[in-house]
Coordinates of C-alpha atoms in Angstrom, one line a residue:
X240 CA 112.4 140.1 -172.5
X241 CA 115.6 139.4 -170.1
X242 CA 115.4 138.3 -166.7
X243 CA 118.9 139.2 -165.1
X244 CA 119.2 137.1 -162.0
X245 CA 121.8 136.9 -159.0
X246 CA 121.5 134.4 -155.9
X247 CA 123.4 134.1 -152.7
X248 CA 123.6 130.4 -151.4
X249 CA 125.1 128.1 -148.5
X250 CA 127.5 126.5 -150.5
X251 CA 128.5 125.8 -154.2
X252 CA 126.4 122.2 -155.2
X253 CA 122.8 123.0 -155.5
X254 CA 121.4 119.4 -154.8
X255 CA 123.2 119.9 -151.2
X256 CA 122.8 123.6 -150.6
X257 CA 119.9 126.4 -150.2
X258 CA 119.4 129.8 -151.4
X259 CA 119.9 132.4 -149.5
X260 CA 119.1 135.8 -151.1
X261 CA 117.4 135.9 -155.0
X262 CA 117.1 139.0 -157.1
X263 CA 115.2 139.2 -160.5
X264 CA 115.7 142.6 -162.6
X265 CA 113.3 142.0 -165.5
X266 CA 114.9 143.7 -168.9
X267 CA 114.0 144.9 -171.8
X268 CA 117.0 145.2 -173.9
X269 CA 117.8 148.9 -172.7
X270 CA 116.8 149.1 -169.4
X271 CA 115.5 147.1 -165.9
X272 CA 111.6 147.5 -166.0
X273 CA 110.7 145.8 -162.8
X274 CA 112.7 144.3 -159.6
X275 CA 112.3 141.8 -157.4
X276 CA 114.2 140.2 -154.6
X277 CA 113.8 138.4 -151.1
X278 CA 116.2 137.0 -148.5
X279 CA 114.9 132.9 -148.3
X280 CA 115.5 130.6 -145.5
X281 CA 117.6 127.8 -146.5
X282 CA 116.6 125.5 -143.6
X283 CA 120.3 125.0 -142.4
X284 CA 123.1 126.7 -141.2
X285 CA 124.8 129.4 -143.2
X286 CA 128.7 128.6 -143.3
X287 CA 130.6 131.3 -141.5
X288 CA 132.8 132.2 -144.2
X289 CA 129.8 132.6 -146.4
X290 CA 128.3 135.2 -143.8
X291 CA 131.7 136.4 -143.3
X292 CA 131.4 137.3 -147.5
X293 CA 127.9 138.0 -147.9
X294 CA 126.7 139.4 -144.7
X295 CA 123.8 137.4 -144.5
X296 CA 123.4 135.5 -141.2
X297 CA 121.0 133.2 -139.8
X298 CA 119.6 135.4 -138.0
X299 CA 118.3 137.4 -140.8
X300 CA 116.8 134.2 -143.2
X301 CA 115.5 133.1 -139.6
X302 CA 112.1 134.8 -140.5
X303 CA 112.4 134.8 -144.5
X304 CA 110.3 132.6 -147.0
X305 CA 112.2 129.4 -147.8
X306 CA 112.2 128.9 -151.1
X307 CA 109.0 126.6 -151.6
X308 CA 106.7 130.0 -150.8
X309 CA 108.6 132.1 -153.2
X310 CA 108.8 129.4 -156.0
X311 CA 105.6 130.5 -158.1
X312 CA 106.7 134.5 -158.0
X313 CA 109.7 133.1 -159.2
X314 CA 109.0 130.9 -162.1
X315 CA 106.1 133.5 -163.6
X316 CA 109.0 136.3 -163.2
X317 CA 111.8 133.6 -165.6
X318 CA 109.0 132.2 -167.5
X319 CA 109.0 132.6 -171.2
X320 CA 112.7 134.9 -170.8
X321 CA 116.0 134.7 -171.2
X322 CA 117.9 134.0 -168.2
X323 CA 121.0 136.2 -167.8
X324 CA 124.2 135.9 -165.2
X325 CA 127.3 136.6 -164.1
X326 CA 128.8 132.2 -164.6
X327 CA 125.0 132.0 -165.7
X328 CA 125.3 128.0 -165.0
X329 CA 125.9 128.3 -161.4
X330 CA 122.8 130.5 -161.0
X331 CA 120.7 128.7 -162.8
X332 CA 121.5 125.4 -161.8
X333 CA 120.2 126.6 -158.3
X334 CA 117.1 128.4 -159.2
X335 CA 116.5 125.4 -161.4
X336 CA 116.9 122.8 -159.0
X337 CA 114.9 124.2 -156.6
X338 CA 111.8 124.9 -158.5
X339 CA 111.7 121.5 -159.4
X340 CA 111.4 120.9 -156.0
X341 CA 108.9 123.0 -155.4
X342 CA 106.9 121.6 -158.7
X343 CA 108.0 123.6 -161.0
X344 CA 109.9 122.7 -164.2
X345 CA 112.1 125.7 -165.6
X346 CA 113.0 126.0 -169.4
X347 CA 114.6 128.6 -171.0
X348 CA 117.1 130.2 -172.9
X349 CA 120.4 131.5 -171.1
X350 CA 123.2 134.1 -171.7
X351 CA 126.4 134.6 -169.4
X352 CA 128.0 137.7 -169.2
X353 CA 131.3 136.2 -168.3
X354 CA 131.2 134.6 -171.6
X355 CA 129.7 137.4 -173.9
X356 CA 132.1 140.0 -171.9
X357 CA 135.4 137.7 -173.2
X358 CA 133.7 137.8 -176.6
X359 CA 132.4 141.8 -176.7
X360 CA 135.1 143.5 -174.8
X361 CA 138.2 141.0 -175.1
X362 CA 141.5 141.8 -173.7
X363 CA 140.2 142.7 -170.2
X364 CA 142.6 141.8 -167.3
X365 CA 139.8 139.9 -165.4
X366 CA 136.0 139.0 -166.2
X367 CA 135.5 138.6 -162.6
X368 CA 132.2 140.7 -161.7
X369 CA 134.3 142.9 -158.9
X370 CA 136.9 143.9 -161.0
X371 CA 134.3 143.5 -164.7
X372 CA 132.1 146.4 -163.1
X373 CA 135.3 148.4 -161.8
X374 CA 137.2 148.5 -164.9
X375 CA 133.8 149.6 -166.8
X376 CA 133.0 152.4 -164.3
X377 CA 129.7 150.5 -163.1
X378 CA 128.7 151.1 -159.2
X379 CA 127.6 148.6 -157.0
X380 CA 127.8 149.6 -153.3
X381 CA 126.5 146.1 -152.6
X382 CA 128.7 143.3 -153.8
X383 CA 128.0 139.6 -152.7
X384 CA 124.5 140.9 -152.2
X385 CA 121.9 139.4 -154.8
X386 CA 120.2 143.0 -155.5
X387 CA 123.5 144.7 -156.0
X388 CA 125.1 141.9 -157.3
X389 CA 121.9 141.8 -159.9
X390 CA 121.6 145.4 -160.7
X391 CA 125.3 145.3 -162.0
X392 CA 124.8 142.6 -164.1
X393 CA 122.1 144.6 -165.6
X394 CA 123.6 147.2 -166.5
X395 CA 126.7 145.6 -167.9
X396 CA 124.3 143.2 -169.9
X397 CA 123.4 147.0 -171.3
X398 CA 127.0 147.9 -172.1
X399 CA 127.3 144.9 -173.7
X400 CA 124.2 145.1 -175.9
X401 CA 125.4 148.6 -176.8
X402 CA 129.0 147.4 -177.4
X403 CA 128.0 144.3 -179.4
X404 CA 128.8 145.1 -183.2
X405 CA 129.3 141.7 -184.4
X406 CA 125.9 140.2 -182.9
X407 CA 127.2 137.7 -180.2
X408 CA 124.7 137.8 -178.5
X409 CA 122.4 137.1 -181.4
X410 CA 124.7 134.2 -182.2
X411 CA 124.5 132.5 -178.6
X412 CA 120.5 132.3 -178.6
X413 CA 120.2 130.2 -181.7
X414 CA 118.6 127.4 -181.9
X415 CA 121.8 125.5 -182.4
X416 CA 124.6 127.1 -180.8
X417 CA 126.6 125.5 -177.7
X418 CA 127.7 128.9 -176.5
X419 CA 125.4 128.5 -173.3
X420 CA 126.1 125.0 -171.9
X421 CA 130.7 125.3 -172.1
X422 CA 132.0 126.6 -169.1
X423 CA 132.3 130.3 -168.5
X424 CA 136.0 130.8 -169.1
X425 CA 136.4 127.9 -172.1
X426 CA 136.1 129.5 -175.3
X427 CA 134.1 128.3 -177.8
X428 CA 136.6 128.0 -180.8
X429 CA 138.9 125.5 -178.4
X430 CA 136.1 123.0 -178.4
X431 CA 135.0 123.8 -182.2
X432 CA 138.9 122.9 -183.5
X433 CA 138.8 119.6 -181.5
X434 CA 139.4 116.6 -184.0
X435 CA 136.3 114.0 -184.5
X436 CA 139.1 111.3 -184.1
X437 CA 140.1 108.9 -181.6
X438 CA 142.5 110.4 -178.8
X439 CA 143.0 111.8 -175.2
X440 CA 142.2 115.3 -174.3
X441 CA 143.7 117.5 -171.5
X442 CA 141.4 120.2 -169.3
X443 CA 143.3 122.8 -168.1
X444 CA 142.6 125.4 -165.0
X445 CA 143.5 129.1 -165.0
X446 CA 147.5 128.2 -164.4
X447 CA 147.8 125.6 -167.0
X448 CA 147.6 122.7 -164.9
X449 CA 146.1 119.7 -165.9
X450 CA 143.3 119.2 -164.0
X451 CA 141.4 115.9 -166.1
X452 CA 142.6 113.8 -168.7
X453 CA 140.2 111.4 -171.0
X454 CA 139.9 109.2 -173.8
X455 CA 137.6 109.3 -176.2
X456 CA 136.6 107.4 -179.7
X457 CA 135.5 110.7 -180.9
X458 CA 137.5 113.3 -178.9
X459 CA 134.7 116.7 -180.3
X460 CA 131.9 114.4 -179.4
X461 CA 133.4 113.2 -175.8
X462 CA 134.2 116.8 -175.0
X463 CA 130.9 118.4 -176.1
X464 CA 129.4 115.3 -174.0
X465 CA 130.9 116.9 -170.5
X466 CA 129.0 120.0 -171.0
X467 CA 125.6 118.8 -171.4
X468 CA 122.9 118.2 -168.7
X469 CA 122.0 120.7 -165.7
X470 CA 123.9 118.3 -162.8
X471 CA 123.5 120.9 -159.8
X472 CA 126.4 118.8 -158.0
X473 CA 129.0 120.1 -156.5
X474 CA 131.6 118.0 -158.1
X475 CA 130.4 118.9 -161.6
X476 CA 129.7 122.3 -161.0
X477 CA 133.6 123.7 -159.5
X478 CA 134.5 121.3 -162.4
X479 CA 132.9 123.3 -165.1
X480 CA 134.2 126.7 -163.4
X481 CA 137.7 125.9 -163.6
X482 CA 138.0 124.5 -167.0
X483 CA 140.0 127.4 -168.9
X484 CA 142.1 125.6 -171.6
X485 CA 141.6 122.0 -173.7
X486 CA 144.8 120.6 -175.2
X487 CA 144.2 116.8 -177.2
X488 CA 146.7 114.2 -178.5
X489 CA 145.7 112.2 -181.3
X490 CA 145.7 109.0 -181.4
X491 CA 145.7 106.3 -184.2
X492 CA 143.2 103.9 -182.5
X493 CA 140.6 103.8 -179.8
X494 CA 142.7 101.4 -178.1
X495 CA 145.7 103.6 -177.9
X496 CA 143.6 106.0 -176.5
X497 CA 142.7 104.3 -173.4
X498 CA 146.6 103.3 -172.8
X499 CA 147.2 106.7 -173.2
X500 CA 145.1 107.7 -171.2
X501 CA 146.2 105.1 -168.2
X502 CA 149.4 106.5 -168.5
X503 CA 148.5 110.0 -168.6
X504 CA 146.5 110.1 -165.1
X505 CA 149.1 108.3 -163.2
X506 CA 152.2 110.6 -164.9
X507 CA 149.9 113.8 -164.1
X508 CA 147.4 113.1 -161.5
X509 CA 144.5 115.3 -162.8
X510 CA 142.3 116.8 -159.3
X511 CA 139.0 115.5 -160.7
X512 CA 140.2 112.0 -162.5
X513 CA 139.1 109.5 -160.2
X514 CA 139.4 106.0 -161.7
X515 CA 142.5 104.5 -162.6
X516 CA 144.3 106.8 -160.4
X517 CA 144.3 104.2 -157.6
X518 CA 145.1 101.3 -160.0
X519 CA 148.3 99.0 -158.8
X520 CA 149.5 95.5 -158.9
X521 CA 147.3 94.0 -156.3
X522 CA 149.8 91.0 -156.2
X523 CA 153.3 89.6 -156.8
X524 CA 155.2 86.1 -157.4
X525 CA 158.3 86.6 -155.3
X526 CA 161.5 84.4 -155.0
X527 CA 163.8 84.4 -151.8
X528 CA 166.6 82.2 -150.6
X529 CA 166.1 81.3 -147.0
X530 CA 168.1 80.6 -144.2
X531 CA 168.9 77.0 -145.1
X532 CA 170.1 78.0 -149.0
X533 CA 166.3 77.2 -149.9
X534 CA 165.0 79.4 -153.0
X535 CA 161.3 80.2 -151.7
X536 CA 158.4 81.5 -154.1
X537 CA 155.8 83.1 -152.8
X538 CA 152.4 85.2 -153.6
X539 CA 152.2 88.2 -151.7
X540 CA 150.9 91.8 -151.9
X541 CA 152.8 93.5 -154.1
X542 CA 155.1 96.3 -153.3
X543 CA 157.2 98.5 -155.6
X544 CA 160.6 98.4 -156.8
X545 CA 160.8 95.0 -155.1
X546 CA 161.4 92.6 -158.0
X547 CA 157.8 90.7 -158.3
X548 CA 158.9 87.8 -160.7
X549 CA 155.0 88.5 -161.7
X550 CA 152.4 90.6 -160.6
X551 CA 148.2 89.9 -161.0
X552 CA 145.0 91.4 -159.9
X553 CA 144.3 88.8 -157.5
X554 CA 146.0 86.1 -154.7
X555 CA 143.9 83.6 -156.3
X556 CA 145.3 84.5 -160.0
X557 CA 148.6 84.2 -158.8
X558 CA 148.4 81.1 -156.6
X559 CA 147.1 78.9 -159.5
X560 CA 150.3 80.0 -161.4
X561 CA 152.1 78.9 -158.5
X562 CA 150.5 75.7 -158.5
X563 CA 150.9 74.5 -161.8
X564 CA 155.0 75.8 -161.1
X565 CA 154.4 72.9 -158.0
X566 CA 152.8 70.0 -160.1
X567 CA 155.3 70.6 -163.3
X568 CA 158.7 71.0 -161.4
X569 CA 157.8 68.8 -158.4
X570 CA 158.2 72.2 -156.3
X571 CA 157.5 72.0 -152.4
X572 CA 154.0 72.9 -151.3
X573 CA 155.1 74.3 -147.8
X574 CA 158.3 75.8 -149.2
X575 CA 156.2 77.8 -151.5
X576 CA 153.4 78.7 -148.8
X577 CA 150.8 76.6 -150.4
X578 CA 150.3 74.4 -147.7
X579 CA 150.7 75.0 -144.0
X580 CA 150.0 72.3 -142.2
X581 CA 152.5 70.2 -140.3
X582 CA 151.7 67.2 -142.2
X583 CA 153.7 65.0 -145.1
X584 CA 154.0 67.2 -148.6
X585 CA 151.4 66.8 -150.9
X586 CA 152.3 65.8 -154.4
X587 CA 155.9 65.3 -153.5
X588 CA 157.7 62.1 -152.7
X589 CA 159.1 61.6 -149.5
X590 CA 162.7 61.1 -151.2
X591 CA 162.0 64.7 -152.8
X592 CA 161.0 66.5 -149.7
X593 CA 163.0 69.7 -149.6
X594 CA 161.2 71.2 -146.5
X595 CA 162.4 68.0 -144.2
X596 CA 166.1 68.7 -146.1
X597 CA 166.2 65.3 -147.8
X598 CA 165.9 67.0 -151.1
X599 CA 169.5 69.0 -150.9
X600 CA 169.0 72.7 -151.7
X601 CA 171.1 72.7 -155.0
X602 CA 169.1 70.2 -156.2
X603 CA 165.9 71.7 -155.1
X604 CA 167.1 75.1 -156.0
X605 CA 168.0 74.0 -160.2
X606 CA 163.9 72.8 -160.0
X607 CA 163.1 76.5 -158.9
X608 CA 165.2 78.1 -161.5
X609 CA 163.5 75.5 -164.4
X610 CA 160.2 76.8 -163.1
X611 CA 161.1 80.8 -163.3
X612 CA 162.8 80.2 -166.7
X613 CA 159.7 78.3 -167.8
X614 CA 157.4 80.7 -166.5
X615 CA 159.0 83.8 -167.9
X616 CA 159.3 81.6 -171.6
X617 CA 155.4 81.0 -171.2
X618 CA 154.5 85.0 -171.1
X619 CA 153.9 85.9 -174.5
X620 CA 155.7 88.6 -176.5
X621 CA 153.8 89.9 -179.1
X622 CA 152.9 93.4 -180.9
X623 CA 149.3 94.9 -182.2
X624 CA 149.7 96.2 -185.1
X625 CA 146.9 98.7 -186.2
X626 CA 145.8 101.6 -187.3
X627 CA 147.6 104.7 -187.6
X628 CA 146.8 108.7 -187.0
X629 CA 147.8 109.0 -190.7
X630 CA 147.3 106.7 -194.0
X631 CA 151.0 106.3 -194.2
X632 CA 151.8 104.9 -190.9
X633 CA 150.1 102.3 -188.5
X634 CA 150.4 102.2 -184.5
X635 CA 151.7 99.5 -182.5
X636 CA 152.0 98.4 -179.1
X637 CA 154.5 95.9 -177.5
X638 CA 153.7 93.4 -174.9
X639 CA 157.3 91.8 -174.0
X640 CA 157.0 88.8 -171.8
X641 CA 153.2 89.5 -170.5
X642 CA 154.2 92.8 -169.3
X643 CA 153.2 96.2 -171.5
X644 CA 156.9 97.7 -172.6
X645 CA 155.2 100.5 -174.6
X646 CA 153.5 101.9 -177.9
X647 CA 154.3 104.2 -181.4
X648 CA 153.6 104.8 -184.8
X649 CA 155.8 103.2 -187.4
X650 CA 155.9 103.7 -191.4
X651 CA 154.1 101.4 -193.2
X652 CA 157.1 100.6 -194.8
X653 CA 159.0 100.0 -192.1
X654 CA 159.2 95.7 -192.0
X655 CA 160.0 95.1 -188.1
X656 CA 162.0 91.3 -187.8
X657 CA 162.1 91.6 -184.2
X658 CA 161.4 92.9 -180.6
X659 CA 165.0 94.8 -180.6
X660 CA 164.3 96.5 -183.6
X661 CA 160.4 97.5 -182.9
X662 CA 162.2 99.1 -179.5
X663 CA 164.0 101.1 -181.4
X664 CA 161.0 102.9 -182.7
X665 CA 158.8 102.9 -180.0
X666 CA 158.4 104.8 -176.8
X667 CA 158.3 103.1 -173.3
X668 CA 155.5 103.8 -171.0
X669 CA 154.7 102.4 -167.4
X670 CA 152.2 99.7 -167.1
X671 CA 150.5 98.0 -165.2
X672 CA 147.8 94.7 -165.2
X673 CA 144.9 97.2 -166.1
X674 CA 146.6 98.0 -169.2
X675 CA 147.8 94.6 -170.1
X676 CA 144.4 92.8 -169.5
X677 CA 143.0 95.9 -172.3
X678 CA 145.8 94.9 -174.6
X679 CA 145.7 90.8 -173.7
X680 CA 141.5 91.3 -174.7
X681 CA 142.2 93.1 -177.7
X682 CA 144.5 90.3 -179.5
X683 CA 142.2 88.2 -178.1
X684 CA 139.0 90.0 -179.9
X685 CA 141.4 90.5 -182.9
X686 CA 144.2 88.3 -183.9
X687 CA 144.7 89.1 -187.5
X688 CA 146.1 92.4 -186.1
X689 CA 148.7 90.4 -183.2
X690 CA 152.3 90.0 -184.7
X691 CA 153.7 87.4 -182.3
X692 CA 157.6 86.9 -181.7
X693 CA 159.6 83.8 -181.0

């Protein structure tokens, strides 16, 4: 037996929303052999644009059963069937949630008739239920209303049994098939023909856009992983409904991958990435001649396209660098905003004070220019060389005085003497300190595979 259900609701999340309207039609493969509906009350206000779509007001729920009263007609009628909708995880992560409110724990098989509909009668301009139902010639003189909404379903779950000559259906209720858990518009092939290697993968909405990007060890694996579970929140479920398309990139290592991946969400800024998106330079070495001739360093926040001599994750990162720049090169405390007080300098001799002007600015100014040289000679240039998406190549990223200049794949052949050369055969990509702390820790975890350059 079938149980082909349709619910109206106060929003889209079910964790944060309440059913409004429920209707069962119990099937037997043919035909509906018994109905059931009810209008609930939600216990809260019923958005005007939803009672603008559905014409249920408050008003009318006012006086319903909220959903606690209805739950045990409810879970004797789905017990032991085969749940059936229209986007059959919307539906049923609603009627779910809420019986296990109400005590009641809900397991069963499911088929969606947006999903068997793409695979029975492909080609269709939409798979909407509107325009589904009007293309087929099916009636319902009450759209956005569960009954009519549910008695449609019904019968196109008919068509489709009638029309299904290569057993789809039959396929999707095994035991082992995923069919049931992707989202209603993915197909099932574009996750089947992912690779099981490392790489980042792409979801796509009904346009094309890119709408998340990920990294993943096992990119089949990762991408099977979003679609599992029954998360009735809102984020998760508009998510799931607006995944259409999955594009991938291989990649030769997981490290790669997470670059990638970095680069990717800032370049595209997916709607539903939320990490790394935000991820800046928190802080900046700077150096400015003041009015006296003075070159000045100082750590401050940083700010784009402004020439940071460095940039780190914290003030307190970048003002030990500028401290040891102090104690090796005899720099000036209060020229370099390390100390503020309207005392004698700290560390320096009284002959060598360049904030009273003893110290003459040239003079001070060569120590500045010994401590940037030294500085930028003490950031480390270096490559990882690993492995590759193919047996006959390897991957490598560059790291070119601290900062990340950018990755590739090179022939193992290929015998790279130095930075210039590996340029040459590698692409440039934006970075930033969360991508050259993951590199710094990887040569760090593995330095047989760090090819450093003098």
């Amino acid at each position: 037996m079938y149980a082909v259900v349709d619910i109206e609701t106060t929003g889209g999340h079910a964790n944060a929303n309440g059913i409004t309207e429920i209707a069962i039609c119990l099937h037997d493969g043919k035909k509906i052999t018994k109905r059931f509906s009810t209008l609930v009350n939600p216990r809260r206000d019923i958005p005007i644009y939803i009672r603008a779509l559905t014409g249920i007001t408050n008003e009318m729920v006012a006086d319903a059963p909220p959903f606690e009263d209805v739950a045990a007609d409810i879970y004797h009628l789905l017990h032991g069937k085969i749940f059936i909708a229209h986007n059959v995880n919307f539906d049923f992560s609603f009627v779910r949630y809420h019986l296990a409110q109400a005590g009641y724990e809900l397991q069963c098989n499911k088929l969606c008739t947006v999903r068997l509909g793409r695979k029975i009668l492909p080609g269709l301009p939409s798979y909407s239920l509107g325009k589904l139902c009007h293309h087929l010639g099916i009636d319902n003189e009450s759209r956005h209303r569960a009954m009519g909404d549910c008695e449609a379903t019904a019968e196109l779950f008919s068509l489709l049994i009638r029309n299904d000559r290569d057993d789809h259906i039959k396929q999707a209720l095994k035991q082992n098939s995923k069919e049931q858990v992707l989202p209603p518009h993915l197909p099932k092939k574009a996750v089947q023909d992912l690779p099981d290697t490392p790489g980042v993968y792409y979801f796509h909405d009904h346009k094309g856009k890119v709408i998340y990007v990920g990294k993943a060890k096992n990119i089949k694996k990762r991408v099977s992983s979003h679609f599992t579970g029954n998360n009735p929140g809102q984020q998760r479920q508009e998510f799931l409904k607006n995944i259409h398309q999955i594009t991938h990139q291989i990649c030769g290592t997981e490290l790669i991958a997470f670059v990638l991946e970095a680069v990717e969400i800032k370049r595209l800024w997916p709607k539903y990435n939320r990490s790394l998106k935000r991820f800046e330079h928190a802080y900046g070495l700077y150096m400015f001649e003041d009015q006296r001739g003075y070159m000045r360093l100082a750590v401050d926040k940083y700010r784009k396209d402004t020439g940071a001599i460095y940039t780190c994750n914290t003030i307190f990162e970048g003002r030990t660098i500028l401290n040891q720049l102090i104690e090796m090169f005899a720099l000036c405390p209060k020229l370099c905003f390390i100390q503020s007080n309207a005392g004698p300098c700290t560390g320096v001799a009284k002959e060598q004070c360049a904030c009273t002007g003893i110290e003459p600015a040239d003079a001070y100014n060569e120590k500045v220019n010994l401590a940037i040289a030294e500085l930028n000679n003490a950031l480390p240039t270096f490559a990882i060389r690993d492995d590759g998406r193919t047996d006959d190549e390897h991957s490598c990223i560059l790291v070119e005085k601290g900062k990340f200049y950018g990755m590739g794949y090179i022939s193992h052949y290929f015998q790279v003497e130095n930075v210039q050369q590996l340029k040459d055969y590698i692409t440039p990509y934006p970075g930033n300190d969360y991508i050259k702390n993951l590199v710094a820790n990887y040569a760090e975890k593995f330095p047989q595979r760090k090819v450093v350059f003098g």
